[in-house]
GROMACS .gro file of C-alpha atoms in nm:
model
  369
    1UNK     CA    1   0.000   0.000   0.000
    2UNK     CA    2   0.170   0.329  -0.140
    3UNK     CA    3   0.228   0.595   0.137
    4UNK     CA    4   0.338   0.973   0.098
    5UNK     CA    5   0.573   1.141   0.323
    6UNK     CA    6   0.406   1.418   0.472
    7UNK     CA    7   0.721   1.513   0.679
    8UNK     CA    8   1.012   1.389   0.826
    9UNK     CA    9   0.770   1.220   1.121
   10UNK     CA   10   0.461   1.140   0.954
   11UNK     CA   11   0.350   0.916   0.665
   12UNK     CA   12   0.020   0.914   0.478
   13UNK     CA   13  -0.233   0.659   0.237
   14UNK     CA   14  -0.304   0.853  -0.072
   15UNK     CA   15  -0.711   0.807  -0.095
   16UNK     CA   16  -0.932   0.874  -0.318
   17UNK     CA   17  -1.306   1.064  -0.363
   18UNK     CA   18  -1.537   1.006  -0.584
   19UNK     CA   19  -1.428   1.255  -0.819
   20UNK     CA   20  -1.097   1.123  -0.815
   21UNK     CA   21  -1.238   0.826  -1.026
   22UNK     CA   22  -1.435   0.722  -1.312
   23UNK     CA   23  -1.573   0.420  -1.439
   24UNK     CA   24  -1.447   0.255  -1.760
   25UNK     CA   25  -1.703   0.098  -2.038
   26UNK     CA   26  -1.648  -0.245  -2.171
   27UNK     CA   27  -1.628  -0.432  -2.492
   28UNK     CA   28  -1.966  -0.574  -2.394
   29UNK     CA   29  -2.291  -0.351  -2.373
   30UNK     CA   30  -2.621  -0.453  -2.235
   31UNK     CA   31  -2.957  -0.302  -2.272
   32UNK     CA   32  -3.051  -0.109  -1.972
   33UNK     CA   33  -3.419  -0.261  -1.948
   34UNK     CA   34  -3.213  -0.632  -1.926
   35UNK     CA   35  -3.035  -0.447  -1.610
   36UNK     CA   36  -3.122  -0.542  -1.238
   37UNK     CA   37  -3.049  -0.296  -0.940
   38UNK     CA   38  -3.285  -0.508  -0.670
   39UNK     CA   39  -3.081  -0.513  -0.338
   40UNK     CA   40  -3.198  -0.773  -0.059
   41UNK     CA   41  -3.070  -0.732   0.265
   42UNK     CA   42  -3.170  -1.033   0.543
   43UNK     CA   43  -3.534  -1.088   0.440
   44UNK     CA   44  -3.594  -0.740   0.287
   45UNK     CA   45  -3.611  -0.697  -0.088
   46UNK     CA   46  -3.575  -0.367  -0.242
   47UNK     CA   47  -3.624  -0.242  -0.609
   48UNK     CA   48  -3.364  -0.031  -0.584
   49UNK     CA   49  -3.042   0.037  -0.400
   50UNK     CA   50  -3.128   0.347  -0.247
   51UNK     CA   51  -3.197   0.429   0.156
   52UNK     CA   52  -3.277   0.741   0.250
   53UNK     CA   53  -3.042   0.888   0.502
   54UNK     CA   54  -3.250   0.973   0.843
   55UNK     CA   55  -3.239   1.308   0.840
   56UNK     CA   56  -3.601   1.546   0.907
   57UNK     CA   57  -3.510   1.750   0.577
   58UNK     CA   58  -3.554   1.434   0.384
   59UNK     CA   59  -3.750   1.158   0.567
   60UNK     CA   60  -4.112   1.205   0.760
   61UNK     CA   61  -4.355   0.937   0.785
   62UNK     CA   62  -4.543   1.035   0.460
   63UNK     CA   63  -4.207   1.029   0.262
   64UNK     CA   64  -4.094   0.705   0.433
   65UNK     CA   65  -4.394   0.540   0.301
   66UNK     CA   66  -4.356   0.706  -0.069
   67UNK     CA   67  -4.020   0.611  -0.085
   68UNK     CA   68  -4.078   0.248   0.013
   69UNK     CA   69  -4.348   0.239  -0.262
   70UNK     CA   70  -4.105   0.341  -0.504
   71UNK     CA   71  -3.858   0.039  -0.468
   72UNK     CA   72  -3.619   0.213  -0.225
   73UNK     CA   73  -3.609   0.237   0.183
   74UNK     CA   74  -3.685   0.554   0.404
   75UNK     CA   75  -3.495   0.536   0.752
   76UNK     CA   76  -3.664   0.763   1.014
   77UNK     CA   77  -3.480   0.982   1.243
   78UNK     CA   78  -3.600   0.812   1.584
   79UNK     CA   79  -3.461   1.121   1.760
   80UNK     CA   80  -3.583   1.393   1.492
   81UNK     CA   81  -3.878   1.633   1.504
   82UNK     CA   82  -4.113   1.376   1.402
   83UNK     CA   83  -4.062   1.210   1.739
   84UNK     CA   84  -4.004   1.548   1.993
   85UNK     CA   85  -4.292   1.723   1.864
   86UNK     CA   86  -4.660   1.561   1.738
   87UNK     CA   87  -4.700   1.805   1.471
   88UNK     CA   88  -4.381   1.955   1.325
   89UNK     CA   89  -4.547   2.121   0.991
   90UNK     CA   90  -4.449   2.498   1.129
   91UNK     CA   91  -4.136   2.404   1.307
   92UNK     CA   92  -3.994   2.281   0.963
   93UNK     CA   93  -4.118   2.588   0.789
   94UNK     CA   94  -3.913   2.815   1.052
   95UNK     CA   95  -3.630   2.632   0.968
   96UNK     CA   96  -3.657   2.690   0.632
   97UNK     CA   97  -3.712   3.038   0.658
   98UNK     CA   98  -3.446   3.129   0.969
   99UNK     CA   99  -3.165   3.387   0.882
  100UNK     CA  100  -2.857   3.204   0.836
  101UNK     CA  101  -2.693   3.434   1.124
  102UNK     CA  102  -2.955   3.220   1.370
  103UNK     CA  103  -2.989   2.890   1.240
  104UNK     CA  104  -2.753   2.678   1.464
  105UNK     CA  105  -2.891   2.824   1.798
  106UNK     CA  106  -3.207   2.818   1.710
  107UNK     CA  107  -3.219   2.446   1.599
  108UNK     CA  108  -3.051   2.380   1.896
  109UNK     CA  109  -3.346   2.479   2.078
  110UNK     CA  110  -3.608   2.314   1.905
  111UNK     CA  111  -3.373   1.989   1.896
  112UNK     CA  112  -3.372   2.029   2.269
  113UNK     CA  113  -3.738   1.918   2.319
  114UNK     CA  114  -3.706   1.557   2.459
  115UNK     CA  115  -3.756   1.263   2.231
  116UNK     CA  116  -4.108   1.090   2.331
  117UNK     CA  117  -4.139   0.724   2.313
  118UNK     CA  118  -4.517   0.691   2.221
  119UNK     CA  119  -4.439   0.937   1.905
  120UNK     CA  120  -4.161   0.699   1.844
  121UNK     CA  121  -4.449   0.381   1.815
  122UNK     CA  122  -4.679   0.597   1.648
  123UNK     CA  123  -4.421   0.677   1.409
  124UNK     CA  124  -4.356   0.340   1.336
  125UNK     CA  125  -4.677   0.193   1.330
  126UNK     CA  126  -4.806   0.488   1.091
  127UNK     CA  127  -4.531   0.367   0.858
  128UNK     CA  128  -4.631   0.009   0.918
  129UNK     CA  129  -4.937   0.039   0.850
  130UNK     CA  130  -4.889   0.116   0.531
  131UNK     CA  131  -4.738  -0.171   0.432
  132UNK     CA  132  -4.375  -0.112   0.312
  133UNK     CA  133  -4.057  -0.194   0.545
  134UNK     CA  134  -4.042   0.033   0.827
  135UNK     CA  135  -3.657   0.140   0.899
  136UNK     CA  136  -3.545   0.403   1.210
  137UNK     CA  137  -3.236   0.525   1.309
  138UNK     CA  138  -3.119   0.586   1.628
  139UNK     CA  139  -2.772   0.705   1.769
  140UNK     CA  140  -2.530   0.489   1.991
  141UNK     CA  141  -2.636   0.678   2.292
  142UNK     CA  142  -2.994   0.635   2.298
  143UNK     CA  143  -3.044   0.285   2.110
  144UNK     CA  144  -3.064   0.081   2.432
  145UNK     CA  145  -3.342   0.342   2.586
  146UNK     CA  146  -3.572   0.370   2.274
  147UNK     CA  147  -3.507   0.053   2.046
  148UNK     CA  148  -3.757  -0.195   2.256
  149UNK     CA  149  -4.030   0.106   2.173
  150UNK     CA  150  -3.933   0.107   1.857
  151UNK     CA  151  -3.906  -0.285   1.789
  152UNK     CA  152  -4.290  -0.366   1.977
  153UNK     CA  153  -4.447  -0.061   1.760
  154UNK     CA  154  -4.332  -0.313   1.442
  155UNK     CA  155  -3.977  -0.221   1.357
  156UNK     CA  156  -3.827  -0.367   1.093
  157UNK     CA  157  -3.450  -0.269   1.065
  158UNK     CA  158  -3.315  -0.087   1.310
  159UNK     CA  159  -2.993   0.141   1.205
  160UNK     CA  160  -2.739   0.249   1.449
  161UNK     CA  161  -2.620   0.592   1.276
  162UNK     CA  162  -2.361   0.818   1.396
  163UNK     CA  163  -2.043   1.018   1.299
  164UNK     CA  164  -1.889   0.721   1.367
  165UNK     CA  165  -1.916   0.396   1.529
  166UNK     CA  166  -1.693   0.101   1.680
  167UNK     CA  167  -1.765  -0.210   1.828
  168UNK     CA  168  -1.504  -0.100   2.129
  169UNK     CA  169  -1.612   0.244   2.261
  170UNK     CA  170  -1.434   0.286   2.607
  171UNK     CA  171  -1.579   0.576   2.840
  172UNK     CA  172  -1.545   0.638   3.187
  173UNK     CA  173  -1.833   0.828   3.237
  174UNK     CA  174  -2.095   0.611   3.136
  175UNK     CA  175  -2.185   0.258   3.056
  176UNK     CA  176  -2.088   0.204   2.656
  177UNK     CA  177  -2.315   0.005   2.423
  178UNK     CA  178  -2.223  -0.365   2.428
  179UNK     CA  179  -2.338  -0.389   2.002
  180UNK     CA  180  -2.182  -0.735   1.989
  181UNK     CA  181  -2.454  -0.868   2.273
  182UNK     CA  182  -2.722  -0.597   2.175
  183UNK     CA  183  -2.720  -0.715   1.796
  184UNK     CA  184  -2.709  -1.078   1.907
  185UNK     CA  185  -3.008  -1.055   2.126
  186UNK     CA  186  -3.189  -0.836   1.906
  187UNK     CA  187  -3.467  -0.978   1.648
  188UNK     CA  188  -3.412  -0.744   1.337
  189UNK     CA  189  -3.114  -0.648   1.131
  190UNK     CA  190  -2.923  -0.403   1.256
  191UNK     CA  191  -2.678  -0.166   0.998
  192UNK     CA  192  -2.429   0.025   1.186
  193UNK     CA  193  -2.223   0.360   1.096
  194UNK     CA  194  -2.057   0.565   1.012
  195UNK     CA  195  -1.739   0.329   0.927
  196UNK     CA  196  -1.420   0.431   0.715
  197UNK     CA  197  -1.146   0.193   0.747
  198UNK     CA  198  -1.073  -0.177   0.728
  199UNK     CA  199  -0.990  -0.271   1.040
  200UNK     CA  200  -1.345  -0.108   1.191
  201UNK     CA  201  -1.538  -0.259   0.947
  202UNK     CA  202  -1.484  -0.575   1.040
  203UNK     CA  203  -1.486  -0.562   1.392
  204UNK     CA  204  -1.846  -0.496   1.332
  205UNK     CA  205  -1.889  -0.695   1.106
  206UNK     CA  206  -1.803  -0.947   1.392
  207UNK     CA  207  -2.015  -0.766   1.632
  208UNK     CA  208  -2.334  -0.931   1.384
  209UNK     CA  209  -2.388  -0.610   1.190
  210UNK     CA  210  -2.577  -0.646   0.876
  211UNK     CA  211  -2.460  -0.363   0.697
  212UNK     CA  212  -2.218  -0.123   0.703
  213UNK     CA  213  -2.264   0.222   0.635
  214UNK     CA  214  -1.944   0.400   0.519
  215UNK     CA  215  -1.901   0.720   0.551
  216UNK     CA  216  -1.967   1.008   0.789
  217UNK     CA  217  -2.301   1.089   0.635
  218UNK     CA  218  -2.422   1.436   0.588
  219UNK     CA  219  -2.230   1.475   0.311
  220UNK     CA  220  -2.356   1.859   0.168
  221UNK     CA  221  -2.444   1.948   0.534
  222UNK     CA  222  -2.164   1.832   0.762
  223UNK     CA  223  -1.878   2.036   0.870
  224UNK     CA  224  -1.722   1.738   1.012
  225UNK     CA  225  -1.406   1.805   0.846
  226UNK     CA  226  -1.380   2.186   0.932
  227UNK     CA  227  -1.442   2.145   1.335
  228UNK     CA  228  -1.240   1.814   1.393
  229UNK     CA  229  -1.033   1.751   1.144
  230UNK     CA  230  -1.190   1.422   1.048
  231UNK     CA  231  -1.298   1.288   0.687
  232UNK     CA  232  -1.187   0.985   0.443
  233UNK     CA  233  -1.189   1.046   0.085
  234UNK     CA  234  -1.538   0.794  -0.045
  235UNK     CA  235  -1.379   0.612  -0.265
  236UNK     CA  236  -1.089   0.451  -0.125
  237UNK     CA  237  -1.321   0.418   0.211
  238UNK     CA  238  -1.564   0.184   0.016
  239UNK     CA  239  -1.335  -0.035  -0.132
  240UNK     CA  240  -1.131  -0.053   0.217
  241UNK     CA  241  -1.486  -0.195   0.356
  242UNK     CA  242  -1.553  -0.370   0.102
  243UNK     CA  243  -1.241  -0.551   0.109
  244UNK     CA  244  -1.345  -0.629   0.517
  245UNK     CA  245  -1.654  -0.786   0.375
  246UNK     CA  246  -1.489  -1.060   0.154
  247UNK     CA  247  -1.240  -1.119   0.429
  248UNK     CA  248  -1.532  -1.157   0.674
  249UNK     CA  249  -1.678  -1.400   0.414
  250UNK     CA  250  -1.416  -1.610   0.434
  251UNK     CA  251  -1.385  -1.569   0.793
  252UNK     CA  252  -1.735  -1.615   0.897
  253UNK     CA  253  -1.795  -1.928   0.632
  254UNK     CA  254  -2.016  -1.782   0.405
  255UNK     CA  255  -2.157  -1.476   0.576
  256UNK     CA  256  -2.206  -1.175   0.424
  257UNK     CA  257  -2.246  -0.799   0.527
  258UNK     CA  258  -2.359  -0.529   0.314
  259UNK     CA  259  -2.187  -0.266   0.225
  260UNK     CA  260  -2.367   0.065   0.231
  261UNK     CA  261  -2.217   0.444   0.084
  262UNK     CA  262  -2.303   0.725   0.345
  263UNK     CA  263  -2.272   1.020   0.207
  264UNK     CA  264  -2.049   1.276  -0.086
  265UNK     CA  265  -2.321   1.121  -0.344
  266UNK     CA  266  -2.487   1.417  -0.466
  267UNK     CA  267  -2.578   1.348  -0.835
  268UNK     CA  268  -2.619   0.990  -1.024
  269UNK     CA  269  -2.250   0.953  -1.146
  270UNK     CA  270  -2.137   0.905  -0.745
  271UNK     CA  271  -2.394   0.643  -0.666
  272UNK     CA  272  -2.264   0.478  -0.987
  273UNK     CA  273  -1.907   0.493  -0.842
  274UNK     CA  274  -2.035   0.390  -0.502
  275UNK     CA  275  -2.165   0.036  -0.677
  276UNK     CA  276  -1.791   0.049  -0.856
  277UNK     CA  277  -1.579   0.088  -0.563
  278UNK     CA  278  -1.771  -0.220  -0.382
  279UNK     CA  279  -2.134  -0.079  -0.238
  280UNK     CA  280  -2.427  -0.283  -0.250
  281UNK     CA  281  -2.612   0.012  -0.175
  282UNK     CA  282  -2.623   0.351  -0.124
  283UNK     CA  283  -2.781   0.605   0.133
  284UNK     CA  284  -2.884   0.926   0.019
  285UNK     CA  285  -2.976   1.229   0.157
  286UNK     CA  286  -2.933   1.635  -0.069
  287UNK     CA  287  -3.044   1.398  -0.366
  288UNK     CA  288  -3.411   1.324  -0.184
  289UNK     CA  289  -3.375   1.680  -0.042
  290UNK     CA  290  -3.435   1.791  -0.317
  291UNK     CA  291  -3.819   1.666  -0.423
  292UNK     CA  292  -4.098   1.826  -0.396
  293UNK     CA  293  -4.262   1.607  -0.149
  294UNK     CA  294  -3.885   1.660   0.096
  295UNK     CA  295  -3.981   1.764   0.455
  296UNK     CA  296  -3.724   2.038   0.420
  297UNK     CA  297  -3.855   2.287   0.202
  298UNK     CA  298  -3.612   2.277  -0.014
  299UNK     CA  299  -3.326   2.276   0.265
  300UNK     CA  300  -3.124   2.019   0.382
  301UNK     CA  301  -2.979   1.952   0.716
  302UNK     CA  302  -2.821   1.658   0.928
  303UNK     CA  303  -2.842   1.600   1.311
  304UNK     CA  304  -2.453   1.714   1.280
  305UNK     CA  305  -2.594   2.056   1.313
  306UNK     CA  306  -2.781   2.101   1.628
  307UNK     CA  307  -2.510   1.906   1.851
  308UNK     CA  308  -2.602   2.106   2.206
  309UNK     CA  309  -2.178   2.172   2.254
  310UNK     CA  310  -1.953   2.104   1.919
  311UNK     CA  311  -2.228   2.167   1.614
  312UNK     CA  312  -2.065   2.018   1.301
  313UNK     CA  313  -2.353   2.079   1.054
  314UNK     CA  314  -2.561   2.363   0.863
  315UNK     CA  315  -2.828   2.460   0.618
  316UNK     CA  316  -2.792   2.401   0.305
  317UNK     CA  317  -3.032   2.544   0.013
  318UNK     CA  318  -3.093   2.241  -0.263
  319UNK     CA  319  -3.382   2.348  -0.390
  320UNK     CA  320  -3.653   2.184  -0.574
  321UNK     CA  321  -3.598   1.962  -0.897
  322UNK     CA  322  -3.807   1.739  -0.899
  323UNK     CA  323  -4.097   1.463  -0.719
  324UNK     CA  324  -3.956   1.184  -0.584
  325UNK     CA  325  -4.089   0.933  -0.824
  326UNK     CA  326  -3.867   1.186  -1.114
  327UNK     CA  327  -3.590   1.168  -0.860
  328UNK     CA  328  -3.568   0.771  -0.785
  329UNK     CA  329  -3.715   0.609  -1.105
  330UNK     CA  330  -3.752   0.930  -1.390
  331UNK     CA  331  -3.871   1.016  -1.608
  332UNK     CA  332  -3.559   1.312  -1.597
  333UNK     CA  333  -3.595   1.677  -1.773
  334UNK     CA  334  -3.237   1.785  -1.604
  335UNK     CA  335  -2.874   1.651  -1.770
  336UNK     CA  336  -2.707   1.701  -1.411
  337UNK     CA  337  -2.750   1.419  -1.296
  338UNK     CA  338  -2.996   1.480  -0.992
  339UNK     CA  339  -3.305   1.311  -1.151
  340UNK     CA  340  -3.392   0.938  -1.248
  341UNK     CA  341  -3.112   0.779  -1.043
  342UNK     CA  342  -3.253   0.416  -1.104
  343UNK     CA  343  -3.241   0.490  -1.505
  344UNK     CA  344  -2.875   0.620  -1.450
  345UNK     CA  345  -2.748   0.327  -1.274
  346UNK     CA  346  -2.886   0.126  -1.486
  347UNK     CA  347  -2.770   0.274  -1.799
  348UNK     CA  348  -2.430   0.313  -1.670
  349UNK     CA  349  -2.454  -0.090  -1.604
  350UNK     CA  350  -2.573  -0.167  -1.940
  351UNK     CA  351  -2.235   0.067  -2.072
  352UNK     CA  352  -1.992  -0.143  -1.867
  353UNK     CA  353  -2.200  -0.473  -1.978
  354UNK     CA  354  -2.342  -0.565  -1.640
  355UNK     CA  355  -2.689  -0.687  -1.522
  356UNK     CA  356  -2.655  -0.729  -1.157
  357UNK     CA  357  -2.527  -0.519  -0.833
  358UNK     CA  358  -2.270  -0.775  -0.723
  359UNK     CA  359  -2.111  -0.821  -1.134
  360UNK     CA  360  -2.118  -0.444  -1.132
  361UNK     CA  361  -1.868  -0.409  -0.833
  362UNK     CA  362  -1.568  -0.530  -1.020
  363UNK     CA  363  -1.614  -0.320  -1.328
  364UNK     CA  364  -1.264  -0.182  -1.422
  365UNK     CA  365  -1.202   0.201  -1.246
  366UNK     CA  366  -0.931   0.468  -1.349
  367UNK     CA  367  -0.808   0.784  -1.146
  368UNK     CA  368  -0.771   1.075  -1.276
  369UNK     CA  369  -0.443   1.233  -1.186
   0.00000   0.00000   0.00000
């Protein structure tokens, strides 16, 4: 593995982004109608690749439920608005309209409204009821109080989402998560991130994760990078994770964790690269943002950003392209890439001559230097 010399006492992995990289076309072409991008994960079958990242500027109940019908999965924010508050309608339209000078304080405050566990089962069960796969996210420090509320309202898949997450968090202040035991005595999947190296992968991998999500998440919103210093280029991360995976295979005897991209996938051409690099799905948030039907108002935002003591998020505008049935499956009237992401994955497949997810992962790649 090819290191750089940063300086006479520290060495460093060149990575690589997404737009570091581009996929390369084969001798062999298929048509695009011939392509399949269904994605199965434990018992859950999917239509499409795509989850939609928990965050209240993309996912509510009623876009859950129009995103499951669609072919894709919406995660829920356990701990979002949707949950603190029984109607949010007017606190998402002051977000939307708040001067940028006040928008971290003030979403601080209406974040700081405690999360209520019947809204959490109501949630669920409204999503339920409709009958697609209901998915919530919750963050390390509050899955052991809310997922049993969660799991009796009808759960299906519960994911564990946060800037990052290990299977070996040490603190002296409180008792830490045990995810190997929690996942083992827990009756759904569990996916569990954010993930960006090797090594952590599969250490949760063999704490019984189901899927991976790689990344930080938050992608257009975070500020990760600016307040600590912290951020893997998506490209390299994937493969890194997806290279855990087959080793796990091995390991394990035949079992096998997905791989999910979290984040820096703003237009169609980075989910394609996502699949390329070694994803067997993607989750999505500014591209969703951006519908008509998007909780956000045409703003996008990530539970980075109303942190009560080290905020690592803002607002950012996306605006409107688009309903979410032009977004996910077309048809497009925009060449940029933010509309019909089924019909450009699938196209791009067809290109490289692939019909499947899992053929798709070892197309050929170059860098751009």
């Amino acid at each position: 593995m090819t290191e750089v010399e940063i300086g006479r006492a520290k060495r460093g992995r060149r990575a690589y982004g997404f737009d570091d990289v581009a996929v390369v076309p084969s001798r062999r072409t298929r048509d695009p109608e011939e392509v399949s991008i269904a994605w199965q994960i434990d018992a859950y079958r999917f239509d499409t690749p795509f989850m939609a990242a928990p965050m209240d500027s993309v996912v509510s109940p009623a876009t859950a439920i129009r995103i499951g019908k669609l072919g894709g999965l919406g995660v829920l924010n356990l701990e979002g608005l949707w949950t603190r508050y029984e109607n949010p309608e007017s606190l998402l339209q002051e977000i939307a309209d708040l001067p940028a000078d006040d928008f971290t304080k003030r979403l601080q405050e209406i974040y700081s409204a405690p999360v209520q566990p019947e809204l959490i089962a109501a949630r669920v069960k409204e999503i339920r009821a409709a009958g697609v796969t209901v998915a919530g996210a919750l963050s390390p420090q509050l899955t052991a109080e809310f997922q049993s509320v969660a799991v009796a309202a009808g759960l299906d898949m519960l994911v564990i989402r946060g800037t990052t997450v290990s299977a070996e968090h040490v603190s002296a202040g409180a008792e830490p998560l045990n995810l190997k035991q929690f996942i083992y005595e827990l009756d759904i999947p569990v996916v569990v991130g954010g993930c960006a190296t090797y090594q952590a992968a599969l250490h949760l991998m063999r704490a019984g994760a189901a899927g991976i999500l790689v990344g930080f998440g938050g992608g257009s919103t975070q500020t990760t990078r600016d307040v600590l210093g912290i951020a893997v280029p998506m490209a390299s991360a994937v493969s890194d994770v997806a290279a855990a995976r087959r080793d796990y295979l091995d390991e394990s005897g035949g079992r096998y964790v997905h791989v999910i991209a979290d984040g820096a996938m703003g237009v169609s051409g980075d989910i394609t690269k996502a699949i390329a690099c070694g994803a067997d799905a993607v989750m999505i948030g500014s591209p969703l943002a951006r519908a008509a039907e998007a909780p956000g108002r045409g703003f996008h935002w990530g539970t980075e950003a109303h942190h009560a003591s080290v905020p690592r998020g803002h607002r950012t505008a996306v605006g409107t392209v688009g309903t979410l049935e032009e977004i996910l499956n077309g048809p497009s009237s925009s060449p940029d890439g933010t509309m019909n992401l089924s019909g450009a994955l699938r196209r791009a497949m067809g290109t490289c001559g692939y019909t499947e997810l899992k053929g798709f992962q070892r197309v050929e790649v170059t860098i751009a230097t």
